[in-house]
Short mmCIF file of C-alpha atoms in Angstrom, two decimals:
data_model
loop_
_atom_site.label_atom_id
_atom_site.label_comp_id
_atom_site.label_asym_id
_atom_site.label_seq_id
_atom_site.Cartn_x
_atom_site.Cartn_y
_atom_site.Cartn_z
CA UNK V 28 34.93 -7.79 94.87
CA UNK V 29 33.18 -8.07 91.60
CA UNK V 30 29.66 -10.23 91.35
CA UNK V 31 28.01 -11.39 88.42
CA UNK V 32 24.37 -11.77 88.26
CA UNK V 33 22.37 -14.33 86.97
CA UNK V 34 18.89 -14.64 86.90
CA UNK V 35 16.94 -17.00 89.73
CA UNK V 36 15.34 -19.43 87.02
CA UNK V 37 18.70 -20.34 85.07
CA UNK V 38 20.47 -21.27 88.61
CA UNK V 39 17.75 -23.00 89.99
CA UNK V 40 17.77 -25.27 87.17
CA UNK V 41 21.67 -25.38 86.95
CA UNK V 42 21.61 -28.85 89.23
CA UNK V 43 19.41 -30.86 88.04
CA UNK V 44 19.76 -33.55 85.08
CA UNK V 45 19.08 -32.93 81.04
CA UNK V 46 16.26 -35.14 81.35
CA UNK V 47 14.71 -33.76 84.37
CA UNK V 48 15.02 -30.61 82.84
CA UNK V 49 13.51 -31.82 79.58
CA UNK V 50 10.62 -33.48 81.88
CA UNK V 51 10.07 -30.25 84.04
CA UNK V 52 9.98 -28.21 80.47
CA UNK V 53 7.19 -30.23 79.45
CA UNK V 54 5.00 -30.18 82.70
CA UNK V 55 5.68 -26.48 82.29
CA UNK V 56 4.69 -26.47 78.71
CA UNK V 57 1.32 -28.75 79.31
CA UNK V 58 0.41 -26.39 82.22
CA UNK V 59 0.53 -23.14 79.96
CA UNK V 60 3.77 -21.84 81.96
CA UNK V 61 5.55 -20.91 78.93
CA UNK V 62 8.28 -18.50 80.54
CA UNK V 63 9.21 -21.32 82.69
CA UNK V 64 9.30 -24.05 80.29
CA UNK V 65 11.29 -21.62 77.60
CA UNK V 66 13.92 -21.05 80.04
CA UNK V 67 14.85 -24.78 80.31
CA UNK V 68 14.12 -25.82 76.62
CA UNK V 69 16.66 -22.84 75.59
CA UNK V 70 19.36 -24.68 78.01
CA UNK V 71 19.00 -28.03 76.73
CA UNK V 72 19.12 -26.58 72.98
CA UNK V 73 22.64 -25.51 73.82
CA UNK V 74 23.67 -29.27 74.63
CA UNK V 75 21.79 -30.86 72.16
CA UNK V 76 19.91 -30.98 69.00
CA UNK V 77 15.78 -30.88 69.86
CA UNK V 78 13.70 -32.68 68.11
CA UNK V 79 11.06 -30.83 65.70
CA UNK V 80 8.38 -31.31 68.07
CA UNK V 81 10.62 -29.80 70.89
CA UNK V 82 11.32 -27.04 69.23
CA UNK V 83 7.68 -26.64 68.07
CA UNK V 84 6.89 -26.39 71.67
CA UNK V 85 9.69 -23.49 71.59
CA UNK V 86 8.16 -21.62 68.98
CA UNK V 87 4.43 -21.77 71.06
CA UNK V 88 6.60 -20.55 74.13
CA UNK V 89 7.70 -17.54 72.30
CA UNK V 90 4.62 -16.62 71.11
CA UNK V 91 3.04 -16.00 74.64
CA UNK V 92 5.76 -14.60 75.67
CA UNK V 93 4.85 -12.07 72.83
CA UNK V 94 8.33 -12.91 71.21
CA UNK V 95 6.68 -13.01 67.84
CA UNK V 96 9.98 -12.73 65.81
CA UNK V 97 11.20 -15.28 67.59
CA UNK V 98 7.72 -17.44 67.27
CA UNK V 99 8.17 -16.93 63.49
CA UNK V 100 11.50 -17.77 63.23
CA UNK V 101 11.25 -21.42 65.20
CA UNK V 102 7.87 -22.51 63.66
CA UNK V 103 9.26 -21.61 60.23
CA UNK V 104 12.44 -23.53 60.34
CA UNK V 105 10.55 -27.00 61.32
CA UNK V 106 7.24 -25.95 59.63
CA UNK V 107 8.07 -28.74 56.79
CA UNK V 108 8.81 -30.95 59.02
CA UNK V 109 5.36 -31.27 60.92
CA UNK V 110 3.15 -32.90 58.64
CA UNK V 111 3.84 -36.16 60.89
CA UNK V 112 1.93 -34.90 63.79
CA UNK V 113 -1.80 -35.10 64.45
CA UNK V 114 -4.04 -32.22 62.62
CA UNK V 115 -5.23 -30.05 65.64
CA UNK V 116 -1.54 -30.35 67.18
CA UNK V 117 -0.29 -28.59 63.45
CA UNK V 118 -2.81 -26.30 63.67
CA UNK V 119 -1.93 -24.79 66.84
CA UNK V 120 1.90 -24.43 65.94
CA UNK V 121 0.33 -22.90 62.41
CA UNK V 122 -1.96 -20.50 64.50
CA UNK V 123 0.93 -19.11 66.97
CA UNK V 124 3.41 -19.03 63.39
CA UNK V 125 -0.07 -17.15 61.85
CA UNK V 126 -0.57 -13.92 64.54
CA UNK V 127 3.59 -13.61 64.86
CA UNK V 128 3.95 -13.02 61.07
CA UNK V 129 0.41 -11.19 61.63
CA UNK V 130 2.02 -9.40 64.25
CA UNK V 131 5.54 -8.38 62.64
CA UNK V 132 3.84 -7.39 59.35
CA UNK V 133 4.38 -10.53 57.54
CA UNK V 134 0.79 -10.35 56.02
CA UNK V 135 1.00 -12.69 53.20
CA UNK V 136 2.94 -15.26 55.27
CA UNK V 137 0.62 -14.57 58.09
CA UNK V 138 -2.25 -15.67 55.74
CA UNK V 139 -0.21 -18.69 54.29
CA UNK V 140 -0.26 -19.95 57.78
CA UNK V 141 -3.49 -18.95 59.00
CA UNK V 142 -5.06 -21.11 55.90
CA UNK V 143 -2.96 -24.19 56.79
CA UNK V 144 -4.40 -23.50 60.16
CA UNK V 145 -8.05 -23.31 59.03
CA UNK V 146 -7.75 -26.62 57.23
CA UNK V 147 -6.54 -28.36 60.30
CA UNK V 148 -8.86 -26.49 63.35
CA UNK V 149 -12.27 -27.11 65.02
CA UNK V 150 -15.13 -25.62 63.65
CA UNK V 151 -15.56 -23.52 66.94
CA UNK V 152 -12.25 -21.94 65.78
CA UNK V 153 -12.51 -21.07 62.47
CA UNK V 154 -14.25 -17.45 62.87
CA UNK V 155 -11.57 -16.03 64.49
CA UNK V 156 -8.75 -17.77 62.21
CA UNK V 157 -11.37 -16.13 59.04
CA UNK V 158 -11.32 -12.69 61.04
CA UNK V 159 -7.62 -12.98 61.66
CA UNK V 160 -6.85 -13.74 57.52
CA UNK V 161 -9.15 -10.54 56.53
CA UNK V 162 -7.47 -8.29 58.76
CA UNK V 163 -4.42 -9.48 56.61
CA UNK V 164 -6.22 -8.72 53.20
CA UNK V 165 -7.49 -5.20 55.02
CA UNK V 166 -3.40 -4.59 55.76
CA UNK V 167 -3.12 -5.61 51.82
CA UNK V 168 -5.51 -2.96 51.29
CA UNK V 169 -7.45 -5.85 49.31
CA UNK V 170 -11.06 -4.59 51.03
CA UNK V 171 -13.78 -6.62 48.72
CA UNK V 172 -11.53 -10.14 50.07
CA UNK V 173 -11.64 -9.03 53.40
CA UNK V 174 -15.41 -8.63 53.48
CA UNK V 175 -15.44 -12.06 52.01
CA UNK V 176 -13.75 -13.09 54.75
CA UNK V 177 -15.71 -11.35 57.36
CA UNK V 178 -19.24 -12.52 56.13
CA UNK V 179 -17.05 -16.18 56.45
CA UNK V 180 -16.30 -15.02 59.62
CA UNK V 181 -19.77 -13.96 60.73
CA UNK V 182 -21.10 -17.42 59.60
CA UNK V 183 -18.90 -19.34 61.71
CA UNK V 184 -19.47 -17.44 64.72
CA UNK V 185 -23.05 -17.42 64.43
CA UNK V 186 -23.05 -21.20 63.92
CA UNK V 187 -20.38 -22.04 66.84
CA UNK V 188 -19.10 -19.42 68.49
CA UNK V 189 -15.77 -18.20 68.96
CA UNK V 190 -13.24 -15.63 70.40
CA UNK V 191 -14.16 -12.79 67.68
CA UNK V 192 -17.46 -11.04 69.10
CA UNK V 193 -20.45 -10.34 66.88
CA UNK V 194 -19.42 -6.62 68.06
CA UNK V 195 -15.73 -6.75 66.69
CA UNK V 196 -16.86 -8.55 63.61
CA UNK V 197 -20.01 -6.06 62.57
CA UNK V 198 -17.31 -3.49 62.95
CA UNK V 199 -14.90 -4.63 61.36
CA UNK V 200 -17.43 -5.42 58.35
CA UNK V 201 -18.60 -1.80 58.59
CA UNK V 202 -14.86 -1.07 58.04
CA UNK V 203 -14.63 -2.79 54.88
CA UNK V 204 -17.61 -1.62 53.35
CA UNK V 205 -16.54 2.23 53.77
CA UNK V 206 -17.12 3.10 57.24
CA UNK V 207 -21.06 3.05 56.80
CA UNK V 208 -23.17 2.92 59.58
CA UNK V 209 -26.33 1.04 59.93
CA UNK V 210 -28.18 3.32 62.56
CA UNK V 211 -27.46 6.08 60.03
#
């Protein structure tokens, strides 16, 4: 006797309505469980055509999942299509679109995205989305931009806060200017 497998989350799911799924893929979503909520948004888009939002949401899934081809592939096919929503909400789908092309070596999309991002984002936000588009120049090999960037960066950070340290930024400057040190 022969028995196929299939994985606990797609059965437990398997009896239960389109819209309670859609409805349990959003709680999941809201609540930052993005493996869960994935798992039913990729069964309903089987069935039926999800709306750009949706399939926004989708795209943010994939991307902590660390499915960044995926992440990049989503957000870019409804990117055009999410100018309706409000700014921060566009920003976040433009950050998670930004590190996955950042991520899969996309470096000049990855920058197209991460200054749609910095147009739309808090202030507390923007060091790390300036850090994030000069490591893209640095992969460019485009140093003097990067720096730019960096000092940006710095500013930011000094002025309110963010995820990039002052110790991963000075370094990163010291990078760009030629690997000087100042305690040399």
């Amino acid at each position: 006797m022969a028995f196929t497998q299939t994985s606990y989350s797609q059965t437990k799911y398997d009896n239960i309505s389109d819209k309670d799924k859609l409805n349990k893929a959003v709680d999941y979503f809201q609540s930052g469980k993005y493996h869960e909520s994935i798992i039913l948004f990729k069964q309903l888009e089987k069935r039926f055509n999800l709306n750009y939002r949706f399939r926004a949401y989708m795209g943010v899934c994939y991307y902590y999942d660390h499915e960044y081809r995926l992440c990049d592939s989503i957000i870019s096919s409804v990117s055009d299509k999410l100018e309706v929503f409000a700014p921060h909400e566009r920003s976040v789908y433009y950050y998670c679109a930004a590190v996955s092309s950042l991520e899969t070596g996309k470096l000049k999309q990855a920058i197209n995205y991460f200054e749609k991002t910095l147009l739309l984002c808090y202030d507390n936000e923007k060091g790390n989305i300036l850090g994030h588009i000069a490591k893209c120049y640095l992969g460019l090999d485009k140093v003097d931009v990067a720096q730019e960037y960096l000092l940006s960066a710095k500013a930011y950070i000094n002025s309110y806060g963010g995820e990039w340290t002052m110790q991963k930024l000075e370094r990163e400057i010291r990078c760009c200017i030629g690997g000087r040190n100042d305690d040399e």
